[in-house]
Backbone as JSON, one array per atom type, in Angstrom:
{
  "sequence": "XXXXXXXXXXXXXXXXXXXXXXXXXXXXXXXXXXXXXXXXXXXXXXXXXXXXXXXXXXXXXXXXXXXXXXXXXXXXXXXXXXXXXXXXXXXXXXXXXXXXXXXXXXXXXXXXXXXXXXXXXXXXXXXXXXXXXXXXXXXXXXXXXXXXXXXXXXXXXXXXXXXXXXXXXXXXXXXXXXXXXXXXXXXXXXXXXXXXXXXXXXXXXXXXXXXXXXXXXXXXXXXXXXXXXXXXXXXX",
  "N": [[32.63, 107.57, 50.81], [31.78, 109.5, 48.15], [32.43, 109.91, 44.71], [31.34, 111.61, 42.16], [31.4, 111.31, 38.65], [32.14, 112.36, 35.32], [33.35, 111.67, 32.33], [36.08, 111.55, 33.32], [38.44, 110.15, 33.07], [41.14, 110.81, 32.8], [41.82, 112.35, 35.03], [40.87, 111.0, 37.27], [42.32, 108.66, 38.37], [44.49, 109.8, 39.87], [43.09, 111.28, 41.74], [41.7, 109.25, 43.09], [43.84, 107.92, 44.24], [44.81, 109.92, 46.0], [42.66, 110.19, 47.71], [42.61, 107.57, 48.82], [45.1, 107.56, 50.13], [44.65, 109.52, 52.04], [42.57, 108.48, 53.6], [43.71, 106.08, 54.51], [45.94, 107.09, 55.92], [44.72, 108.23, 58.16], [43.5, 106.12, 59.33], [40.86, 105.46, 58.71], [38.14, 103.48, 58.18], [36.66, 102.93, 55.21], [34.61, 103.31, 52.24], [34.97, 103.95, 48.75], [32.84, 105.29, 46.46], [32.47, 105.38, 43.09], [30.5, 107.21, 41.14], [29.53, 106.93, 38.09], [28.52, 109.04, 35.6], [27.54, 108.17, 33.03], [29.88, 108.17, 31.39], [32.05, 108.47, 28.48], [34.68, 108.1, 27.95], [36.34, 106.13, 28.8], [36.41, 106.06, 31.59], [35.53, 104.01, 33.25], [37.51, 101.99, 32.83], [39.72, 103.36, 33.87], [39.04, 103.48, 36.59], [39.03, 100.78, 37.25], [41.68, 100.2, 36.86], [42.8, 101.47, 38.98], [41.95, 100.06, 41.16], [43.44, 97.94, 42.51], [45.42, 99.41, 43.83], [43.91, 100.89, 45.69], [42.76, 98.89, 47.18], [45.03, 97.85, 48.36], [45.53, 99.8, 50.25], [43.55, 99.15, 51.95], [41.04, 100.18, 51.39], [37.76, 100.06, 50.4], [36.34, 99.82, 47.21], [33.73, 100.87, 44.99], [32.04, 100.79, 41.89], [29.7, 102.53, 40.11], [27.87, 102.25, 37.26], [26.18, 104.39, 35.43], [23.35, 105.75, 33.56], [23.58, 108.68, 31.53], [22.61, 111.44, 33.23], [23.11, 113.65, 34.71], [24.94, 115.58, 37.16], [23.57, 115.76, 39.63], [21.86, 113.5, 39.53], [23.82, 111.5, 39.56], [25.14, 111.85, 42.05], [22.94, 111.42, 43.74], [22.4, 108.69, 43.22], [24.82, 107.6, 44.12], [24.67, 108.32, 46.93], [22.39, 106.83, 47.74], [23.31, 104.31, 47.32], [25.36, 104.06, 49.07], [26.98, 102.7, 51.99], [28.06, 103.54, 54.35], [28.53, 105.71, 57.27], [29.44, 108.81, 58.36], [28.22, 110.2, 55.14], [30.09, 111.32, 52.52], [30.67, 113.54, 49.83], [32.73, 114.43, 47.11], [33.96, 116.47, 44.42], [35.17, 114.88, 41.5], [37.66, 115.8, 40.52], [38.88, 116.79, 42.71], [39.0, 119.5, 43.25], [37.98, 120.75, 45.47], [39.86, 120.16, 48.2], [40.68, 116.89, 49.46], [41.47, 116.94, 52.12], [39.74, 118.58, 53.51], [37.83, 116.98, 54.55], [38.6, 116.31, 57.08], [37.75, 118.54, 58.56], [35.02, 118.43, 58.05], [34.28, 116.03, 59.38], [34.85, 116.74, 62.03], [32.97, 118.79, 62.43], [30.58, 117.33, 62.24], [30.87, 115.6, 64.33], [30.6, 117.43, 66.38], [27.93, 117.94, 66.38], [26.59, 118.83, 64.05], [24.38, 118.16, 61.28], [24.94, 118.32, 58.64], [27.84, 119.21, 56.8], [29.47, 121.63, 54.85], [31.62, 122.63, 52.29], [32.64, 126.02, 51.87], [32.92, 128.99, 49.94], [32.52, 131.51, 50.81], [32.77, 132.29, 53.43], [34.37, 133.51, 56.48], [37.89, 132.99, 56.47], [38.08, 131.43, 54.17], [39.99, 131.06, 51.18], [40.09, 132.17, 47.97], [40.97, 131.61, 44.67], [40.37, 132.11, 41.57], [39.36, 132.36, 38.07], [38.19, 135.6, 36.96], [35.73, 135.61, 35.57], [34.55, 133.24, 36.32], [34.15, 133.77, 38.98], [32.31, 135.86, 38.77], [30.11, 134.66, 37.5], [29.49, 132.8, 39.48], [28.71, 134.52, 41.54], [26.35, 135.67, 40.46], [24.72, 133.42, 40.2], [24.55, 132.64, 42.87], [23.11, 134.78, 43.97], [20.66, 134.33, 42.69], [19.92, 131.91, 43.78], [19.51, 132.66, 46.5], [17.32, 134.25, 46.14], [15.31, 132.63, 44.96], [15.32, 129.98, 46.01], [15.81, 130.04, 49.01], [18.32, 129.23, 51.35], [19.6, 130.04, 53.62], [22.31, 130.05, 53.68], [25.69, 130.83, 52.76], [26.96, 129.68, 50.58], [26.11, 127.33, 48.24], [27.1, 125.63, 46.26], [29.66, 124.4, 46.22], [31.77, 121.6, 45.49], [31.92, 119.71, 47.73], [30.81, 118.07, 50.38], [29.39, 116.81, 53.49], [27.3, 114.46, 55.05], [25.29, 113.25, 57.76], [24.27, 109.84, 57.68], [21.57, 109.41, 58.01], [20.47, 111.93, 57.45], [21.3, 112.32, 54.81], [20.06, 110.24, 53.39], [17.35, 110.82, 53.82], [17.16, 113.36, 52.6], [18.16, 113.07, 49.93], [16.48, 111.16, 49.09], [14.29, 112.62, 48.47], [15.05, 114.44, 46.66], [14.84, 115.92, 43.45], [16.04, 117.09, 41.2], [18.3, 116.64, 38.54], [20.47, 117.92, 37.47], [23.13, 120.44, 37.91], [22.02, 122.16, 39.81], [21.15, 120.62, 41.91], [22.42, 120.76, 44.39], [21.56, 123.18, 45.59], [18.89, 122.55, 45.81], [18.89, 120.3, 47.61], [19.97, 121.49, 49.9], [18.08, 123.49, 50.37], [15.86, 121.91, 51.03], [16.95, 120.78, 53.29], [17.16, 122.95, 55.05], [14.43, 123.58, 55.39], [13.6, 121.26, 56.68], [14.85, 121.46, 59.07], [17.45, 120.63, 59.57], [20.75, 120.84, 60.97], [23.22, 122.82, 59.63], [26.63, 123.38, 58.8], [29.0, 125.61, 57.58], [32.1, 125.31, 56.05], [35.3, 126.81, 55.87], [37.8, 126.98, 53.26], [40.63, 126.53, 51.09], [40.49, 127.5, 47.81], [41.7, 126.94, 44.65], [41.38, 127.45, 41.51], [42.33, 127.14, 38.66], [42.53, 125.34, 36.72], [41.39, 123.35, 33.92], [37.9, 122.8, 33.21], [35.17, 120.48, 33.15], [32.7, 121.42, 32.75], [30.29, 122.88, 30.76], [29.59, 126.03, 30.61], [28.01, 127.83, 29.16], [26.03, 126.17, 28.14], [24.98, 124.98, 30.43], [24.13, 127.02, 32.2], [21.48, 128.18, 31.56], [19.98, 125.91, 32.11], [20.44, 125.51, 34.84], [19.22, 127.75, 35.92], [16.6, 127.26, 35.08], [16.14, 124.94, 36.6], [16.25, 125.9, 39.16], [13.88, 127.42, 39.21], [12.15, 125.36, 38.89], [12.53, 123.91, 41.27], [11.46, 125.73, 43.07], [8.83, 125.72, 42.18], [8.1, 123.02, 42.68], [8.19, 123.14, 45.44], [6.19, 124.94, 46.06], [4.0, 123.53, 45.16], [3.96, 121.48, 46.94], [5.38, 119.1, 46.57], [7.51, 117.99, 47.8], [6.99, 116.57, 50.11]],
  "CA": [[33.05, 108.72, 50.05], [31.26, 109.4, 46.78], [33.03, 110.72, 43.67], [30.62, 111.61, 40.92], [32.41, 111.45, 37.57], [31.72, 112.31, 33.98], [34.52, 111.75, 31.48], [37.18, 111.88, 34.23], [39.44, 109.07, 33.0], [42.52, 111.33, 32.95], [42.14, 112.91, 36.38], [40.32, 110.24, 38.38], [43.28, 107.83, 39.08], [45.24, 110.55, 40.85], [42.17, 111.62, 42.78], [41.44, 108.05, 43.88], [45.05, 107.7, 45.04], [44.86, 110.88, 47.1], [41.63, 109.82, 48.69], [43.0, 106.41, 49.53], [46.24, 107.93, 51.06], [44.08, 110.27, 53.08], [41.78, 107.54, 54.46], [44.67, 105.17, 55.15], [46.76, 107.8, 56.9], [43.96, 108.49, 59.33], [42.97, 104.88, 59.85], [39.46, 105.52, 58.49], [37.61, 102.39, 57.39], [35.71, 103.59, 54.35], [34.47, 102.88, 50.88], [34.84, 105.03, 47.78], [31.91, 104.91, 45.47], [32.53, 106.2, 41.93], [29.23, 107.27, 40.44], [29.88, 107.35, 36.71], [27.34, 109.6, 34.98], [27.48, 107.84, 31.62], [31.09, 108.59, 30.74], [32.36, 107.85, 27.18], [36.07, 108.31, 27.72], [37.15, 105.11, 29.49], [36.4, 106.26, 33.04], [35.38, 102.69, 33.89], [38.84, 101.34, 32.8], [40.57, 104.04, 34.83], [38.69, 103.04, 37.91], [39.48, 99.38, 37.47], [43.18, 100.22, 37.03], [43.12, 101.98, 40.32], [41.34, 99.18, 42.2], [44.41, 97.26, 43.3], [46.11, 100.33, 44.75], [43.01, 101.25, 46.75], [42.58, 97.72, 48.1], [46.31, 97.78, 49.13], [45.31, 100.72, 51.32], [42.38, 98.66, 52.74], [39.85, 100.95, 51.07], [36.84, 99.33, 49.49], [35.86, 100.67, 46.09], [32.6, 100.36, 44.2], [31.85, 101.56, 40.65], [28.31, 102.55, 39.64], [27.71, 102.64, 35.89], [24.86, 105.07, 35.31], [23.03, 106.49, 32.33], [23.88, 110.11, 31.66], [21.46, 112.25, 33.62], [23.63, 114.9, 35.33], [25.69, 115.4, 38.45], [22.58, 115.52, 40.66], [21.52, 112.09, 39.43], [24.94, 110.65, 39.94], [25.33, 111.94, 43.49], [21.8, 110.72, 44.39], [22.67, 107.23, 43.09], [25.89, 107.28, 45.06], [24.21, 108.37, 48.27], [21.46, 105.77, 47.99], [24.05, 103.06, 47.28], [26.47, 104.09, 50.13], [26.68, 101.93, 53.17], [28.76, 104.1, 55.56], [27.95, 106.87, 57.99], [28.64, 109.7, 57.49], [28.39, 110.09, 53.73], [30.8, 112.47, 52.01], [30.93, 113.55, 48.4], [33.72, 115.36, 46.61], [34.1, 116.4, 42.98], [36.19, 113.91, 41.1], [38.98, 116.39, 40.25], [39.36, 117.27, 44.01], [39.12, 120.99, 43.4], [37.87, 120.9, 46.95], [40.85, 119.17, 48.61], [40.16, 115.84, 50.34], [41.74, 117.28, 53.55], [38.6, 119.3, 54.09], [37.04, 115.97, 55.23], [38.83, 116.41, 58.57], [36.83, 119.57, 59.13], [33.63, 117.92, 57.95], [34.04, 115.09, 60.45], [34.81, 117.49, 63.26], [31.67, 119.47, 62.53], [29.51, 116.35, 62.5], [31.05, 115.18, 65.75], [30.16, 118.51, 67.23], [26.49, 118.08, 66.38], [26.0, 119.21, 62.81], [23.86, 117.09, 60.48], [25.51, 118.52, 57.32], [28.93, 120.14, 56.71], [29.69, 121.93, 53.48], [32.71, 123.58, 51.95], [32.07, 127.31, 51.46], [33.86, 130.03, 49.5], [32.08, 132.87, 51.21], [32.79, 132.47, 54.96], [35.73, 133.98, 56.91], [38.89, 131.97, 56.46], [38.23, 130.88, 52.84], [40.85, 131.7, 50.21], [39.59, 131.8, 46.65], [41.78, 132.0, 43.52], [39.69, 131.6, 40.43], [39.21, 133.38, 37.07], [37.19, 136.56, 37.33], [34.49, 135.3, 34.96], [33.9, 132.2, 37.11], [33.68, 134.39, 40.22], [31.12, 136.64, 38.44], [29.0, 133.74, 37.29], [29.16, 132.27, 40.77], [27.96, 135.53, 42.32], [25.05, 135.8, 39.89], [23.93, 132.23, 40.58], [24.37, 132.7, 44.34], [22.01, 135.73, 44.2], [19.42, 133.67, 42.26], [19.57, 130.9, 44.81], [18.98, 133.36, 47.63], [16.03, 134.86, 45.76], [14.3, 131.6, 44.6], [15.32, 128.79, 46.93], [16.68, 130.46, 50.14], [18.84, 128.19, 52.26], [20.21, 130.64, 54.8], [23.73, 129.67, 53.64], [26.44, 131.67, 51.89], [27.45, 128.98, 49.4], [25.47, 125.97, 48.05], [27.54, 124.91, 45.09], [30.97, 123.76, 46.25], [31.71, 120.19, 45.37], [32.41, 119.03, 48.88], [29.8, 118.12, 51.44], [29.21, 115.64, 54.3], [25.95, 114.28, 55.73], [24.96, 112.01, 58.46], [23.62, 108.91, 56.82], [20.14, 109.69, 58.14], [20.06, 113.17, 56.73], [21.58, 112.08, 53.35], [19.0, 109.34, 52.75], [16.05, 111.52, 53.85], [17.14, 114.43, 51.62], [18.33, 112.59, 48.56], [15.24, 110.38, 48.71], [13.27, 113.56, 47.98], [15.67, 115.24, 45.62], [14.32, 115.62, 42.07], [16.86, 117.74, 40.08], [19.47, 115.76, 38.11], [21.57, 118.77, 37.1], [23.98, 121.09, 38.91], [21.19, 122.84, 40.87], [20.64, 119.74, 42.94], [23.0, 121.18, 45.67], [20.66, 124.13, 46.18], [17.66, 121.76, 46.12], [19.05, 119.46, 48.82], [20.15, 122.36, 51.03], [16.81, 124.11, 50.52], [15.07, 120.92, 51.74], [17.55, 120.61, 54.6], [16.72, 124.06, 55.88], [12.98, 123.4, 55.69], [13.49, 120.15, 57.61], [15.52, 121.79, 60.37], [18.79, 120.08, 59.81], [21.81, 121.81, 61.34], [24.26, 122.87, 58.58], [27.8, 124.2, 59.1], [29.82, 125.97, 56.38], [33.55, 125.15, 56.37], [36.19, 127.54, 55.02], [38.83, 126.14, 52.67], [41.36, 127.21, 50.06], [40.11, 127.1, 46.43], [42.61, 127.35, 43.58], [40.6, 126.86, 40.39], [42.83, 127.65, 37.45], [42.55, 124.27, 35.78], [40.22, 123.15, 33.02], [36.7, 122.23, 33.81], [34.38, 119.72, 32.17], [31.39, 122.03, 32.71], [29.99, 123.81, 29.65], [28.78, 127.01, 31.32], [26.99, 128.38, 28.3], [24.9, 125.24, 28.04], [24.44, 124.58, 31.78], [23.57, 128.16, 32.98], [20.05, 128.24, 31.42], [19.43, 124.74, 32.72], [20.5, 125.71, 36.27], [18.13, 128.73, 36.24], [15.33, 126.53, 34.95], [15.98, 124.01, 37.72], [15.89, 126.71, 40.38], [12.51, 127.76, 39.1], [11.45, 124.11, 39.06], [12.54, 123.59, 42.7], [10.5, 126.61, 43.7], [7.49, 125.23, 41.8], [7.84, 121.8, 43.47], [7.93, 123.49, 46.81], [4.8, 125.55, 46.14], [2.97, 122.48, 44.91], [3.98, 120.52, 47.99], [5.82, 117.86, 46.06], [8.69, 117.49, 48.57], [6.56, 115.97, 51.31]],
  "C": [[32.62, 108.57, 48.61], [32.03, 110.36, 45.87], [32.2, 110.67, 42.41], [31.54, 111.99, 39.77], [31.7, 111.45, 36.23], [32.93, 112.62, 33.09], [35.74, 112.23, 32.27], [38.3, 110.86, 34.17], [40.88, 109.57, 33.24], [42.85, 111.75, 34.39], [41.75, 111.98, 37.55], [41.42, 109.37, 39.06], [44.06, 108.56, 40.14], [44.36, 110.95, 42.03], [41.9, 110.41, 43.72], [42.66, 107.74, 44.75], [45.15, 108.63, 46.25], [43.88, 110.57, 48.14], [42.04, 108.6, 49.54], [44.15, 106.72, 50.53], [45.63, 108.64, 52.27], [43.4, 109.38, 54.11], [42.73, 106.62, 55.24], [45.49, 105.86, 56.21], [46.06, 108.08, 58.19], [43.26, 107.24, 59.94], [41.47, 104.88, 59.75], [39.04, 104.28, 57.64], [36.51, 102.98, 56.54], [35.59, 102.88, 52.99], [34.5, 104.13, 50.0], [33.93, 104.51, 46.69], [32.05, 105.92, 44.27], [31.25, 106.14, 41.17], [29.4, 107.87, 39.05], [28.67, 107.76, 35.95], [27.42, 109.38, 33.43], [28.7, 108.3, 30.79], [31.37, 107.84, 29.4], [33.84, 107.81, 26.91], [36.94, 107.22, 28.4], [37.26, 105.32, 30.98], [36.37, 104.91, 33.78], [36.74, 101.99, 33.95], [39.8, 102.03, 33.74], [40.3, 103.68, 36.26], [39.2, 101.63, 38.21], [40.99, 99.39, 37.6], [43.6, 100.68, 38.37], [42.72, 101.09, 41.47], [42.41, 98.56, 43.08], [45.11, 98.15, 44.27], [45.22, 100.7, 45.92], [42.84, 100.09, 47.7], [43.86, 97.52, 48.92], [46.22, 98.71, 50.31], [44.1, 100.34, 52.18], [41.19, 99.61, 52.6], [38.99, 100.24, 50.08], [36.38, 100.33, 48.39], [34.74, 100.02, 45.32], [32.46, 101.32, 42.99], [30.36, 101.42, 40.27], [28.28, 103.07, 38.2], [26.32, 103.09, 35.66], [24.58, 105.6, 33.93], [23.3, 107.93, 32.55], [22.64, 110.91, 31.97], [21.94, 113.59, 34.19], [24.23, 114.59, 36.69], [24.71, 115.07, 39.59], [22.13, 114.07, 40.7], [22.58, 111.18, 39.89], [25.16, 110.69, 41.45], [24.19, 111.23, 44.19], [22.04, 109.18, 44.35], [23.7, 106.78, 44.04], [25.47, 107.27, 46.53], [23.29, 107.14, 48.6], [22.13, 104.4, 47.99], [25.02, 102.94, 48.48], [26.05, 103.34, 51.33], [27.27, 102.53, 54.46], [28.01, 105.21, 56.15], [29.14, 107.52, 58.72], [28.93, 109.45, 56.02], [29.0, 111.38, 53.2], [30.84, 112.39, 50.49], [31.84, 114.71, 48.06], [33.72, 115.27, 45.11], [35.31, 115.54, 42.6], [37.58, 114.52, 40.87], [39.57, 116.92, 41.58], [39.75, 118.72, 44.01], [38.93, 121.36, 44.87], [38.76, 119.78, 47.52], [40.29, 118.15, 49.59], [40.46, 116.17, 51.84], [40.63, 118.01, 54.23], [37.69, 118.29, 54.86], [37.31, 115.98, 56.72], [37.92, 117.43, 59.18], [35.36, 119.14, 59.11], [33.39, 116.98, 59.18], [33.99, 115.73, 61.82], [33.48, 118.18, 63.45], [30.54, 118.48, 62.84], [29.63, 115.8, 63.87], [30.52, 116.17, 66.73], [28.61, 118.74, 67.14], [25.84, 118.52, 65.09], [25.45, 117.96, 62.07], [24.52, 117.16, 59.11], [26.68, 119.54, 57.47], [29.29, 120.35, 55.27], [30.84, 122.87, 53.31], [32.02, 124.86, 51.38], [33.14, 128.26, 51.07], [33.65, 131.34, 50.11], [32.0, 133.03, 52.74], [34.22, 132.85, 55.32], [36.66, 132.72, 57.0], [39.12, 131.3, 55.12], [39.22, 131.72, 52.03], [40.49, 131.24, 48.83], [40.47, 132.44, 45.55], [41.12, 131.34, 42.33], [39.53, 132.68, 39.39], [38.03, 134.33, 37.34], [35.8, 136.21, 36.78], [33.81, 134.18, 35.76], [33.42, 132.78, 38.43], [32.34, 135.2, 39.95], [29.94, 135.72, 38.24], [28.51, 133.1, 38.6], [28.35, 133.26, 41.59], [26.53, 135.72, 41.8], [24.17, 134.6, 40.35], [23.61, 132.27, 42.05], [23.18, 133.63, 44.67], [20.67, 135.11, 43.77], [18.97, 132.65, 43.24], [18.93, 131.57, 46.01], [17.58, 133.9, 47.38], [15.01, 133.71, 45.6], [14.18, 130.45, 45.54], [16.2, 129.13, 48.17], [17.02, 129.3, 51.04], [19.38, 128.72, 53.51], [21.75, 130.42, 54.8], [24.42, 130.65, 52.63], [26.82, 131.03, 50.57], [26.75, 127.61, 49.38], [26.21, 125.1, 47.1], [28.92, 124.24, 45.12], [30.86, 122.22, 46.22], [32.34, 119.44, 46.45], [31.45, 119.19, 50.03], [29.83, 116.73, 52.18], [27.96, 115.65, 55.01], [26.04, 113.15, 56.65], [24.18, 111.16, 57.52], [22.11, 109.11, 56.8], [19.73, 110.88, 57.3], [20.27, 112.97, 55.23], [20.44, 111.3, 52.76], [17.65, 110.07, 52.74], [16.06, 112.61, 52.74], [17.25, 113.98, 50.21], [17.18, 111.71, 48.12], [14.19, 111.28, 48.21], [13.82, 114.42, 46.9], [15.13, 114.86, 44.29], [15.2, 116.12, 40.92], [18.05, 116.9, 39.78], [20.65, 116.64, 37.75], [22.34, 119.42, 38.23], [23.2, 121.83, 40.02], [20.77, 121.93, 41.96], [21.22, 120.17, 44.32], [22.0, 122.16, 46.33], [19.32, 123.47, 46.56], [17.81, 121.06, 47.44], [19.21, 120.39, 50.09], [18.88, 123.18, 51.4], [15.86, 123.18, 51.38], [15.64, 120.75, 53.15], [17.15, 121.74, 55.52], [15.27, 123.94, 56.32], [12.76, 122.3, 56.72], [14.12, 120.4, 58.95], [16.8, 121.16, 60.6], [19.79, 121.14, 60.09], [22.92, 121.72, 60.27], [25.35, 123.8, 59.01], [28.61, 124.43, 57.86], [31.3, 126.01, 56.87], [34.42, 125.9, 55.36], [37.26, 126.63, 54.42], [39.55, 127.08, 51.63], [41.05, 126.66, 48.63], [41.04, 127.77, 45.44], [42.1, 126.7, 42.33], [41.09, 127.5, 39.09], [42.91, 126.6, 36.34], [41.33, 124.22, 34.9], [39.07, 122.62, 33.78], [35.93, 121.48, 32.75], [33.01, 120.33, 32.02], [31.32, 123.01, 31.5], [29.03, 124.89, 30.21], [27.72, 127.63, 30.45], [25.77, 127.46, 28.15], [24.23, 125.01, 29.39], [23.74, 125.73, 32.46], [22.05, 128.24, 32.81], [19.39, 127.08, 32.13], [19.43, 124.92, 34.27], [19.43, 126.7, 36.71], [16.79, 128.06, 36.11], [15.09, 125.64, 36.15], [15.71, 124.71, 39.0], [14.41, 127.04, 40.38], [11.67, 126.47, 39.37], [11.42, 123.69, 40.54], [11.49, 124.45, 43.43], [9.02, 126.14, 43.38], [7.13, 123.94, 42.54], [7.45, 122.1, 44.85], [6.52, 124.09, 46.97], [3.72, 124.47, 46.03], [2.95, 121.39, 45.97], [4.51, 119.13, 47.59], [7.09, 117.27, 46.79], [8.27, 116.74, 49.9], [6.84, 114.5, 51.39]]
}
């Protein structure tokens, strides 16, 4: 299980405890890889403080100290360092609840290569500010236009991959920012991987570490860059 983190010292200990409880309750032998995207707020110390509790639950934990490149770079580093199969990643604040992993594992057992949390499939419940919903809808439309994936939602911070699919896709991923999700799923569709969208309940009224005014132009730029890479044959 990979948790990409950037300045998550305050929220990460509770998230790690929830993940450890979840894995221990289900008897899942697993590791948690915290991929720290160059945090400056003591995230490393927070992870170390949680290590004893995780090990008491028989959950192995690894900490990757990375230079600041973006979420895409952090997830890629976590995937390439992970030793388990399947490989799951969740946002460090667990906005996508860890319990969705039950549905991910079920989908993979049933033959999927990739299972993703989705806000736009029947059964999902979404409670988020109107402006976040609007921005999400605009970005979703741009993804469908520029890098079609055949999916309703690419951006939720909860996904599971077979180890084979994860290593193949993230070995070709180029985008370090938030558009990496669209890039990976775009590549997955082109490669013929079977992807299943999983409904869940999203309640997103808390603060976010994302600066939307700064990140939105970069996300659009990265979508155009993904399209350009595809046209130029750079994903082979």
